[in-house]
PDB file of C-alpha atoms and ligand atoms in Angstrom:
ATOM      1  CA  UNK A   1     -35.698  21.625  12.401  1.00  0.00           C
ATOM      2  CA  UNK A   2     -32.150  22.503  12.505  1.00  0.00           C
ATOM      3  CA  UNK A   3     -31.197  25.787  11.540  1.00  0.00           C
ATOM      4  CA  UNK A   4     -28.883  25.864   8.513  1.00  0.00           C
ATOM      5  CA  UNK A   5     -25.985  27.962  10.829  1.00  0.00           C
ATOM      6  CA  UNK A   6     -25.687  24.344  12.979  1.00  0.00           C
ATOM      7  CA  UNK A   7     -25.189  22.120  10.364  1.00  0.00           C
ATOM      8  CA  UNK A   8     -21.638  21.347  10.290  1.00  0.00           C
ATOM      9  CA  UNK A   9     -19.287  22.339   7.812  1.00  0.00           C
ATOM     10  CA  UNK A  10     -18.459  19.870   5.184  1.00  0.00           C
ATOM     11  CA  UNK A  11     -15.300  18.788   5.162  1.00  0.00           C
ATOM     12  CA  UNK A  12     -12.861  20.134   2.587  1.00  0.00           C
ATOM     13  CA  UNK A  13     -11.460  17.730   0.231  1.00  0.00           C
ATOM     14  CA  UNK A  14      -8.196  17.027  -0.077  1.00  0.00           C
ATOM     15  CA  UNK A  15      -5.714  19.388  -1.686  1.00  0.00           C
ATOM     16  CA  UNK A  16      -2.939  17.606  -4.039  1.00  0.00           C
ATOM     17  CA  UNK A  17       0.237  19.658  -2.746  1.00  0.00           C
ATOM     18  CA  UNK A  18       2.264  20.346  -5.746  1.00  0.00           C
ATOM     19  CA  UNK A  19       5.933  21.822  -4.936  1.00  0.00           C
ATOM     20  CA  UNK A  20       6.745  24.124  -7.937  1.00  0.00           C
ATOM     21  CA  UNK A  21      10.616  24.125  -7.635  1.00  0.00           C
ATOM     22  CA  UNK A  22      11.474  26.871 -10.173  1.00  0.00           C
ATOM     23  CA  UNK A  23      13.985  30.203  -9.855  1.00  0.00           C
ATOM     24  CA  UNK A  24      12.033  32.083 -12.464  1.00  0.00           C
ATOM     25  CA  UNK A  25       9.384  33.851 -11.013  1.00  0.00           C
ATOM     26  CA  UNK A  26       7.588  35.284 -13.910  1.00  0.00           C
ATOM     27  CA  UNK A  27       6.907  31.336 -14.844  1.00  0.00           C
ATOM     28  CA  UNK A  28       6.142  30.169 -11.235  1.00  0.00           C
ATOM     29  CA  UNK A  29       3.664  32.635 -10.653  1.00  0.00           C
ATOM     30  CA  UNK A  30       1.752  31.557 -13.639  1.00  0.00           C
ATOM     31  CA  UNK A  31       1.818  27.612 -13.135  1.00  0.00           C
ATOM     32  CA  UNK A  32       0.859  28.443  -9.105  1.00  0.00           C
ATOM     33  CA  UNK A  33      -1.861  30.346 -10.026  1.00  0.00           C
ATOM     34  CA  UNK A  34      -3.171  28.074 -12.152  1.00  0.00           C
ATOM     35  CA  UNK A  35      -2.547  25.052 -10.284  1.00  0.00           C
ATOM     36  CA  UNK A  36      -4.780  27.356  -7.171  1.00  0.00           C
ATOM     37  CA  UNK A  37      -7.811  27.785  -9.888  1.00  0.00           C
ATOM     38  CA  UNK A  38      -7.465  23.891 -10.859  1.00  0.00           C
ATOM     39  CA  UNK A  39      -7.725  22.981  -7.275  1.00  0.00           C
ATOM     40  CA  UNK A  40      -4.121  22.255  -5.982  1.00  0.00           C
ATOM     41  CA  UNK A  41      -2.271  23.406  -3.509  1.00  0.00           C
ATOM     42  CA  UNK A  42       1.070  24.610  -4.699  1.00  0.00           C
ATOM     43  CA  UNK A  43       3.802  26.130  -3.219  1.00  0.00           C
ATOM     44  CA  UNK A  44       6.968  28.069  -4.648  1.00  0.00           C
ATOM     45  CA  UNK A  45      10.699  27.380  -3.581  1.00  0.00           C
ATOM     46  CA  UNK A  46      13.541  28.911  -5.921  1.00  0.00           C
ATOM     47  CA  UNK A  47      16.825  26.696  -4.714  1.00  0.00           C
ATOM     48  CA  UNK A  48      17.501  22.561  -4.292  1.00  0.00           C
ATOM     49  CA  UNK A  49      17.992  23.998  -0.362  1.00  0.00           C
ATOM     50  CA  UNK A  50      14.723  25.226  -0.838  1.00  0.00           C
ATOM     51  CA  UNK A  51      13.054  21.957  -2.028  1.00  0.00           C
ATOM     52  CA  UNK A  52      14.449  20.356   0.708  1.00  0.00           C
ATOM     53  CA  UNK A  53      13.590  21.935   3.504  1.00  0.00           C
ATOM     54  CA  UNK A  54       9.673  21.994   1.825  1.00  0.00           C
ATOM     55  CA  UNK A  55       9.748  17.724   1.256  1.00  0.00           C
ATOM     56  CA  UNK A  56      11.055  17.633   4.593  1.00  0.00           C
ATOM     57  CA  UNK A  57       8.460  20.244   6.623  1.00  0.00           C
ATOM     58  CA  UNK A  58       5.198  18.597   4.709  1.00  0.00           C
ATOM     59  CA  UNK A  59       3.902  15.732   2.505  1.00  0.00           C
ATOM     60  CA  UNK A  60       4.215  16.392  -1.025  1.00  0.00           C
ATOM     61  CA  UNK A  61       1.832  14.960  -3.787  1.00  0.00           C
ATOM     62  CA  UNK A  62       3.734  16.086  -6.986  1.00  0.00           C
ATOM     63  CA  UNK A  63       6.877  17.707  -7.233  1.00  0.00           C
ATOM     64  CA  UNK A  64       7.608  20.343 -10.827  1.00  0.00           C
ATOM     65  CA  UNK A  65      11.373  20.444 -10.679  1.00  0.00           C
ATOM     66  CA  UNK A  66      13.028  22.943 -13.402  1.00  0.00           C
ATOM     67  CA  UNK A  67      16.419  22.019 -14.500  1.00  0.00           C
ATOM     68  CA  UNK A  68      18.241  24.785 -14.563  1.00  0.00           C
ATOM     69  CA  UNK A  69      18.430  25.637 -10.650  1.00  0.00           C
ATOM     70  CA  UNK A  70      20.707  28.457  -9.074  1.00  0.00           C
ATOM     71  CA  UNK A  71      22.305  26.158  -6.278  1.00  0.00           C
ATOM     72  CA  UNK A  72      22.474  22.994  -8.072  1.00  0.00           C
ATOM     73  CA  UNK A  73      20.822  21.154 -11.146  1.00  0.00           C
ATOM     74  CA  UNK A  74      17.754  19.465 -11.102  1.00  0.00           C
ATOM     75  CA  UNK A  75      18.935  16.263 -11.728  1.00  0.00           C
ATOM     76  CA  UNK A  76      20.607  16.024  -8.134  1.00  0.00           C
ATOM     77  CA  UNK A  77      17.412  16.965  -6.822  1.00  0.00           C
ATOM     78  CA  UNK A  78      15.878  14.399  -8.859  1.00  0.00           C
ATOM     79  CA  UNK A  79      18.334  12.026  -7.418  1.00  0.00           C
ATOM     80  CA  UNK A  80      17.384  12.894  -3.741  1.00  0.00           C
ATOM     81  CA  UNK A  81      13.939  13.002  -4.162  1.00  0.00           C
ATOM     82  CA  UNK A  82      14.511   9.280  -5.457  1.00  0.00           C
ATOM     83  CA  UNK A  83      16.240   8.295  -2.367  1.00  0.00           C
ATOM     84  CA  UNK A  84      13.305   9.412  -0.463  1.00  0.00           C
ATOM     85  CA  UNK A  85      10.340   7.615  -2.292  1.00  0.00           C
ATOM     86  CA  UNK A  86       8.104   7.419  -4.537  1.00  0.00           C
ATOM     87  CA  UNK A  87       6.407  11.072  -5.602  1.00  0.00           C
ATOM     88  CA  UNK A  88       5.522  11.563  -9.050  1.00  0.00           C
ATOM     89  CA  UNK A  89       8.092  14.207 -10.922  1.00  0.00           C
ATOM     90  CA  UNK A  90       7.479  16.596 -13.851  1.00  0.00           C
ATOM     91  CA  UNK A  91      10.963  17.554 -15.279  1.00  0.00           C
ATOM     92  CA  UNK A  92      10.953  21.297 -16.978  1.00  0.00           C
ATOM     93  CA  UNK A  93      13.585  22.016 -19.753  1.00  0.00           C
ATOM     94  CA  UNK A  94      14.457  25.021 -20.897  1.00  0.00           C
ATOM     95  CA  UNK A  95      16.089  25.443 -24.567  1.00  0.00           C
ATOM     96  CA  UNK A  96      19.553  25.764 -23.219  1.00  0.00           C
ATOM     97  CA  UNK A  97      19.288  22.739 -21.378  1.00  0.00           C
ATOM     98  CA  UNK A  98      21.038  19.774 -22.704  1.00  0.00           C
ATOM     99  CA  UNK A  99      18.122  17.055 -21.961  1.00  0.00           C
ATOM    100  CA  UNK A 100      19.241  12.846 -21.565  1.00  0.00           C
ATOM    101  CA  UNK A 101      16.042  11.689 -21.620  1.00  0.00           C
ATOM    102  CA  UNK A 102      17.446   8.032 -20.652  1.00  0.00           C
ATOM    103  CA  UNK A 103      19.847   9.158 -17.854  1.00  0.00           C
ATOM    104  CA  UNK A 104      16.138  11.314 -16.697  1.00  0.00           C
ATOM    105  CA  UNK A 105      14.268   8.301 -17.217  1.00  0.00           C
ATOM    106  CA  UNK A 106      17.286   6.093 -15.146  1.00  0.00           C
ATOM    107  CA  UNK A 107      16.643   8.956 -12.312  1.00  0.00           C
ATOM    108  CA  UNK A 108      13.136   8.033 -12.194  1.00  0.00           C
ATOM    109  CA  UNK A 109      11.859  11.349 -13.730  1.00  0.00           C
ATOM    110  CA  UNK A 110       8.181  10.662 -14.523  1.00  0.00           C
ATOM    111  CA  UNK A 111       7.633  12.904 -17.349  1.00  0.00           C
ATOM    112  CA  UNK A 112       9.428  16.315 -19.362  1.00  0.00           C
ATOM    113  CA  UNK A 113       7.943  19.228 -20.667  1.00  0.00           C
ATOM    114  CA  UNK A 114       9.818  21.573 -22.584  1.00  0.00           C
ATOM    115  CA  UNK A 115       9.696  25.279 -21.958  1.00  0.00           C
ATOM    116  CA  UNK A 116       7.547  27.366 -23.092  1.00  0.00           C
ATOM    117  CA  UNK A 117       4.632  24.966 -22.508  1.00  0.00           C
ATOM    118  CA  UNK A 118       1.258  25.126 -22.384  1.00  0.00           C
ATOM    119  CA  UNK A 119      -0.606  25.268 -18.603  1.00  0.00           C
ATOM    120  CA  UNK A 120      -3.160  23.100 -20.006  1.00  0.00           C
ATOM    121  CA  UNK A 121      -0.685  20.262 -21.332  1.00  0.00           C
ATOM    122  CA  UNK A 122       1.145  20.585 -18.157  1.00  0.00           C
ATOM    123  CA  UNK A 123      -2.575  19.584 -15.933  1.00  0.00           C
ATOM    124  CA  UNK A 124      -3.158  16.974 -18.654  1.00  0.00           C
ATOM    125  CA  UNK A 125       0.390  15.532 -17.553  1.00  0.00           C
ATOM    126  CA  UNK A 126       0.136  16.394 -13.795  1.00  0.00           C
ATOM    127  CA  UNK A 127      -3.457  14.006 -14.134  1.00  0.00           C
ATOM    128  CA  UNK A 128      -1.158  10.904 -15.782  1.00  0.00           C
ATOM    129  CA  UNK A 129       1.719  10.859 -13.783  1.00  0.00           C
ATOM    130  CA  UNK A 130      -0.738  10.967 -10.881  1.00  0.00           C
ATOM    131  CA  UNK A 131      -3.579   8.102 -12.026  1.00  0.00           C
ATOM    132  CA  UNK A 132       0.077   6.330 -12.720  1.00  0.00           C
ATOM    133  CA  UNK A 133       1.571   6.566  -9.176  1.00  0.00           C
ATOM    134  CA  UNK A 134      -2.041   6.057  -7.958  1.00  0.00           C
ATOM    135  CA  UNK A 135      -1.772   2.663 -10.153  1.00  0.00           C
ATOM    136  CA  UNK A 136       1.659   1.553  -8.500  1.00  0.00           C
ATOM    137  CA  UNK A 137       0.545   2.567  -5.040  1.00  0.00           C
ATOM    138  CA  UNK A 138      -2.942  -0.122  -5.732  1.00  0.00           C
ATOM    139  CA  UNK A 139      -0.308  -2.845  -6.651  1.00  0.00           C
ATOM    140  CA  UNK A 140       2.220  -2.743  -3.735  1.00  0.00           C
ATOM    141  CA  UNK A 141      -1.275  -2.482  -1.244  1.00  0.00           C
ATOM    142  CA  UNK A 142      -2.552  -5.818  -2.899  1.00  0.00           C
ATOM    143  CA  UNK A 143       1.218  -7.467  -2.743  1.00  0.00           C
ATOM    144  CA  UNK A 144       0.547  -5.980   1.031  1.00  0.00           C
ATOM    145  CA  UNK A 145      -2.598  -8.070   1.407  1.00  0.00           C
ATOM    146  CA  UNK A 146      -1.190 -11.372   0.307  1.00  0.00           C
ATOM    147  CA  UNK A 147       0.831 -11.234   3.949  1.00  0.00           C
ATOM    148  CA  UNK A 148      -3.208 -12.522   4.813  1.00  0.00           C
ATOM    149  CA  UNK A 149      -5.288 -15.158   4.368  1.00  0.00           C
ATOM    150  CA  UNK A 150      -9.110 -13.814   4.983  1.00  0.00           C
ATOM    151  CA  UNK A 151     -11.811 -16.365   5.572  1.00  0.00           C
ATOM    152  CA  UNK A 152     -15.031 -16.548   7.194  1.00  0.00           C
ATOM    153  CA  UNK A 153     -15.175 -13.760   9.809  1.00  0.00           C
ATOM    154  CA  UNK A 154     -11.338 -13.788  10.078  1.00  0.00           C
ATOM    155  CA  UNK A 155      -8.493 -12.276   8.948  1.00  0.00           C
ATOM    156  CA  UNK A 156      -4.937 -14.423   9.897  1.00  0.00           C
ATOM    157  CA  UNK A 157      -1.923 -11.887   9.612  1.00  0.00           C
ATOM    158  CA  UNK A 158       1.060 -13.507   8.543  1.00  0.00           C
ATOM    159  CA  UNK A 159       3.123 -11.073   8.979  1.00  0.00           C
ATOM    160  CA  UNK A 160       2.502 -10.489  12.727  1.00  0.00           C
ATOM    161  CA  UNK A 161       1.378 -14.391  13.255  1.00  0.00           C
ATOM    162  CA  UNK A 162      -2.041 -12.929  14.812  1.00  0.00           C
ATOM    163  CA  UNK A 163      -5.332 -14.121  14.108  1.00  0.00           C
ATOM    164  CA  UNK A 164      -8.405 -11.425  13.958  1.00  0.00           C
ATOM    165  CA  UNK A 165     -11.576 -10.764  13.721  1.00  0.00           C
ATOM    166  CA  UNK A 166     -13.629  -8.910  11.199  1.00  0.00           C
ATOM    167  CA  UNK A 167     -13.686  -6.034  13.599  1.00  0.00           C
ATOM    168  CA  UNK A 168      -9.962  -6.410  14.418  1.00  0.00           C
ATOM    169  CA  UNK A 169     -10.180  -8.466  18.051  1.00  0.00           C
ATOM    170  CA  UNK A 170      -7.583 -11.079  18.188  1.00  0.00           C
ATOM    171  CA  UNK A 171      -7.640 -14.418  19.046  1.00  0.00           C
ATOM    172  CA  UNK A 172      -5.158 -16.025  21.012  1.00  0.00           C
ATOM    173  CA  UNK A 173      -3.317 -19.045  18.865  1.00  0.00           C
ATOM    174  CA  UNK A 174      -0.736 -21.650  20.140  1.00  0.00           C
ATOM    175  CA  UNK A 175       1.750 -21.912  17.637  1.00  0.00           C
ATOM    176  CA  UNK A 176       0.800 -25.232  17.041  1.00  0.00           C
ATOM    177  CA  UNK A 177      -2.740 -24.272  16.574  1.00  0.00           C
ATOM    178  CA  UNK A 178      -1.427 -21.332  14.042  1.00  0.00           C
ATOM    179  CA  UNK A 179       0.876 -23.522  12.141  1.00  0.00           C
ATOM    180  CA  UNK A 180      -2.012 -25.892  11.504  1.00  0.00           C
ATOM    181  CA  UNK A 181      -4.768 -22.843  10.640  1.00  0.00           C
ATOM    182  CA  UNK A 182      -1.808 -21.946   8.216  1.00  0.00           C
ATOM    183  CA  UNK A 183      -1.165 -24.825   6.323  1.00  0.00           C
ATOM    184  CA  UNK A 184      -5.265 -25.780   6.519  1.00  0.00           C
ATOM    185  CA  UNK A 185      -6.362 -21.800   5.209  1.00  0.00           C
ATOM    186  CA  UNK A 186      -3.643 -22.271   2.429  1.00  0.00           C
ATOM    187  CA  UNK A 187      -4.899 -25.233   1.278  1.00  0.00           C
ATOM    188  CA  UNK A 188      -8.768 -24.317   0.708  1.00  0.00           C
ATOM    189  CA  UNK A 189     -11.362 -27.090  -0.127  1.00  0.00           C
ATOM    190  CA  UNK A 190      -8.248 -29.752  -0.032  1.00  0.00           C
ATOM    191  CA  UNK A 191      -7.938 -32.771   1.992  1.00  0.00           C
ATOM    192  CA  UNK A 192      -4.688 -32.365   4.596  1.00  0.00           C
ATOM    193  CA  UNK A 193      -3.404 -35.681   5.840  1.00  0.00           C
ATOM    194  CA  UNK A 194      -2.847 -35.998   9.331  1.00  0.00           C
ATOM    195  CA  UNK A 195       0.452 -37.022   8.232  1.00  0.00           C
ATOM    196  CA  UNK A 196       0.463 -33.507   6.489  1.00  0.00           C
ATOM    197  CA  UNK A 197      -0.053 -31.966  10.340  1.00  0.00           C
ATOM    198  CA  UNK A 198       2.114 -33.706  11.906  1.00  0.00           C
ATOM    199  CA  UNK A 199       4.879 -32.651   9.427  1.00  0.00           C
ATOM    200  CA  UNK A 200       4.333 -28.633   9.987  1.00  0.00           C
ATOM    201  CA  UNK A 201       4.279 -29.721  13.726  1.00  0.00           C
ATOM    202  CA  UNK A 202       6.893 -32.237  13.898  1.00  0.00           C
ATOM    203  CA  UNK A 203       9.993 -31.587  15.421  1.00  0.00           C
ATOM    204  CA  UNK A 204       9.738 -28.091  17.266  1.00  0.00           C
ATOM    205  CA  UNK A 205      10.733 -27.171  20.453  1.00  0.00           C
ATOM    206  CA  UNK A 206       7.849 -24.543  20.964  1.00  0.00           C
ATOM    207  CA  UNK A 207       5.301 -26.908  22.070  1.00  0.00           C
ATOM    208  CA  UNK A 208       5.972 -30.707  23.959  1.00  0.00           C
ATOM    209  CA  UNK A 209       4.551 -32.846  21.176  1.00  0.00           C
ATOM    210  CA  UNK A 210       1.734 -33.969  24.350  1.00  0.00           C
ATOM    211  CA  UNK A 211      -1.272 -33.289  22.556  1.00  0.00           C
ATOM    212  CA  UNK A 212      -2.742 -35.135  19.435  1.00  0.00           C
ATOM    213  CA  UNK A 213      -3.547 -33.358  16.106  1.00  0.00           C
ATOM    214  CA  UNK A 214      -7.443 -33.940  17.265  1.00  0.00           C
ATOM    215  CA  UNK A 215      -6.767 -31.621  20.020  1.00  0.00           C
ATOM    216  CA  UNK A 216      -5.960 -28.630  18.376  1.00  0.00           C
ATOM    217  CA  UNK A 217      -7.847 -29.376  15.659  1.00  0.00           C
ATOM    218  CA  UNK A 218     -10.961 -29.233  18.624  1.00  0.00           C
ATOM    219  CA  UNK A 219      -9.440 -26.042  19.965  1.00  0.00           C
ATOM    220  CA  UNK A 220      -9.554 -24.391  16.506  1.00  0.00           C
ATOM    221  CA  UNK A 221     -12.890 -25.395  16.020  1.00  0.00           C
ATOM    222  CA  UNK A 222     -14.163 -23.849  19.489  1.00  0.00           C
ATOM    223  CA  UNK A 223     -11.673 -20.799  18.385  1.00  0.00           C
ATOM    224  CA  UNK A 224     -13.352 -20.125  14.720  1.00  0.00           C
ATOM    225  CA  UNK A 225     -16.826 -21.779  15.056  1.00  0.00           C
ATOM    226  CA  UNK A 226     -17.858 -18.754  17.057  1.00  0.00           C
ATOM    227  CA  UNK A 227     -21.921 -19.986  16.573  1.00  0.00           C
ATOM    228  CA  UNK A 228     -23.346 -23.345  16.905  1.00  0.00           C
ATOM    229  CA  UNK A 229     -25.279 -23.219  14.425  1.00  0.00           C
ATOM    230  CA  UNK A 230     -22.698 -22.273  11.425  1.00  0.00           C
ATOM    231  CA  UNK A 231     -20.984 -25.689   9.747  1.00  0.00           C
ATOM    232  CA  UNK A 232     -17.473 -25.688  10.682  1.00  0.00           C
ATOM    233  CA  UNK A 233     -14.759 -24.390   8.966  1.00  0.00           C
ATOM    234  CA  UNK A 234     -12.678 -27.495   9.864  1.00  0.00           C
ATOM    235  CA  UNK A 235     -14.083 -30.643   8.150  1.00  0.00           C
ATOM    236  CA  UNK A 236     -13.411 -34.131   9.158  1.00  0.00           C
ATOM    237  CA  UNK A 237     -12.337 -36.866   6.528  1.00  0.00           C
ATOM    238  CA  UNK A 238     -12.826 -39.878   7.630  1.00  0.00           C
ATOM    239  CA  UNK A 239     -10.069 -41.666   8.080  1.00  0.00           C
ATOM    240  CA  UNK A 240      -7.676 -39.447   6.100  1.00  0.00           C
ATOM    241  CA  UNK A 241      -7.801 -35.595   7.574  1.00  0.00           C
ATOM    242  CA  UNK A 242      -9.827 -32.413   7.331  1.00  0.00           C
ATOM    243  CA  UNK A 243     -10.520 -30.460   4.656  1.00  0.00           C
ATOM    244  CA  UNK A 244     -10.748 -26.645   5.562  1.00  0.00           C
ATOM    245  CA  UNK A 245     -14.362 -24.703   3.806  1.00  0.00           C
ATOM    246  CA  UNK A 246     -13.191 -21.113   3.752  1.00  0.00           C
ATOM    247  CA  UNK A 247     -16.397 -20.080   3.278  1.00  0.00           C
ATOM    248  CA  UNK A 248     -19.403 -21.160   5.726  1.00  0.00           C
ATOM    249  CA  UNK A 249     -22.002 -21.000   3.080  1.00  0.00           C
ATOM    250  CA  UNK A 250     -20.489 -23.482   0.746  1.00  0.00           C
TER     251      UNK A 250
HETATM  252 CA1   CA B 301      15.741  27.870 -14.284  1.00  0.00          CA
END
């Protein structure tokens, strides 16, 4: 039995890094040491230098930006941060501050809290502007997928015109052969024509037009039908085209 002192050490979750940007330090040290108790780990800079320097050295998972900054205002920072991507940004105003909540919003601030504010409604904003970014970051990763069409045990990349396995092995396509698989995968449980084929392969220098559509249809099939024994993806029509079954238990 193993000892408890050789079971490894489990790993330590991740950390949001919150950059407190803030030139009072009476307030930073209270929202850092509450952000340490909540879980976080926050660090302090004082100056738009300062903020930076930190975005630049590490990756930075929420940014609390005070207004009122020694070097310059927060909305420049706001305006570089912007120019950088996408973190999620928690605006502080302070009474003397004169606050444009549309030219913020323009900026891309994500949300304002007035000074003197509450640690607890500052976490409860922290957790929205975070499930929020979280939100647009599951979007653009789906628009991301799109760029494939998965079927069967394969994944084609559109993007980098590659054809994989499950497990990431590619396949070697002609372009013919891709340009078919293409036009076949985006057309799912529809008949193709032939004359359908030879349009996406008509005219191109990349290939001699030498072989018939048969021929690379048969090369597919040897390519994708990777056991006997599974019905093809590629379906003949008689006397009309093929109809591509995405999925080999239908
Ligand atoms: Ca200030």
């Amino acid at each position: 039995m193993a000892s408890q002192s050789s079971q490894p050490a489990p790993a330590a979750p991740h950390k949001p890094h919150v950059l407190i940007v803030e030139d009072d330090p009476a307030v930073s040290k209270l929202i850092k040491t509450y952000l340490e108790r909540e879980g976080y780990d926050p660090a302090v800079v004082e100056t738009v230098a300062g903020l930076r320097a930190a975005a630049e050295a590490s990756k930075v998972d929420l940014v609390i930006l005070d207004i009122g900054l020694p070097d310059e205002d927060g909305w420049s920072a706001l305006r570089w941060l912007r120019a950088r991507g996408n973190v999620p940004v928690i605006m502080l105003t302070g009474k003397s501050d004169t606050v444009d909540k549309v030219i913020g919003l323009e900026l891309g601030a994500d949300d304002y809290l007035a000074k003197p504010f509450d640690l607890r409604e500052l976490l409860a904003r922290m957790h929205s502007v975070q499930r929020r970014a979280d939100q647009a970051q599951a979007v653009a990763g789906d628009a991301a997928k799109e760029q494939a069409l998965t079927f069967a045990e394969w994944v084609l990349d559109l993007s980098s015109q590659q054809l994989k396995s499950e497990a990431g092995e590619p396949v070697h396509l002609t372009q013919a052969e891709y340009r078919i698989l293409v036009l076949l995968a985006q057309n799912p449980r529809r008949v193709v024509t032939r004359d359908q084929l030879m349009d996406v392969m008509a005219g191109r220098d990349w290939e001699p037009f030498d072989r018939s559509i048969d021929v690379h249809i048969s090369n597919l099939r040897r390519k994708l039908d990777t056991s006997p024994k599974a019905a093809s993806l590629i379906r003949t029509v008689r006397g009309t085209g093929y109809m591509f079954i995405p999925d080999r238990g239908a």
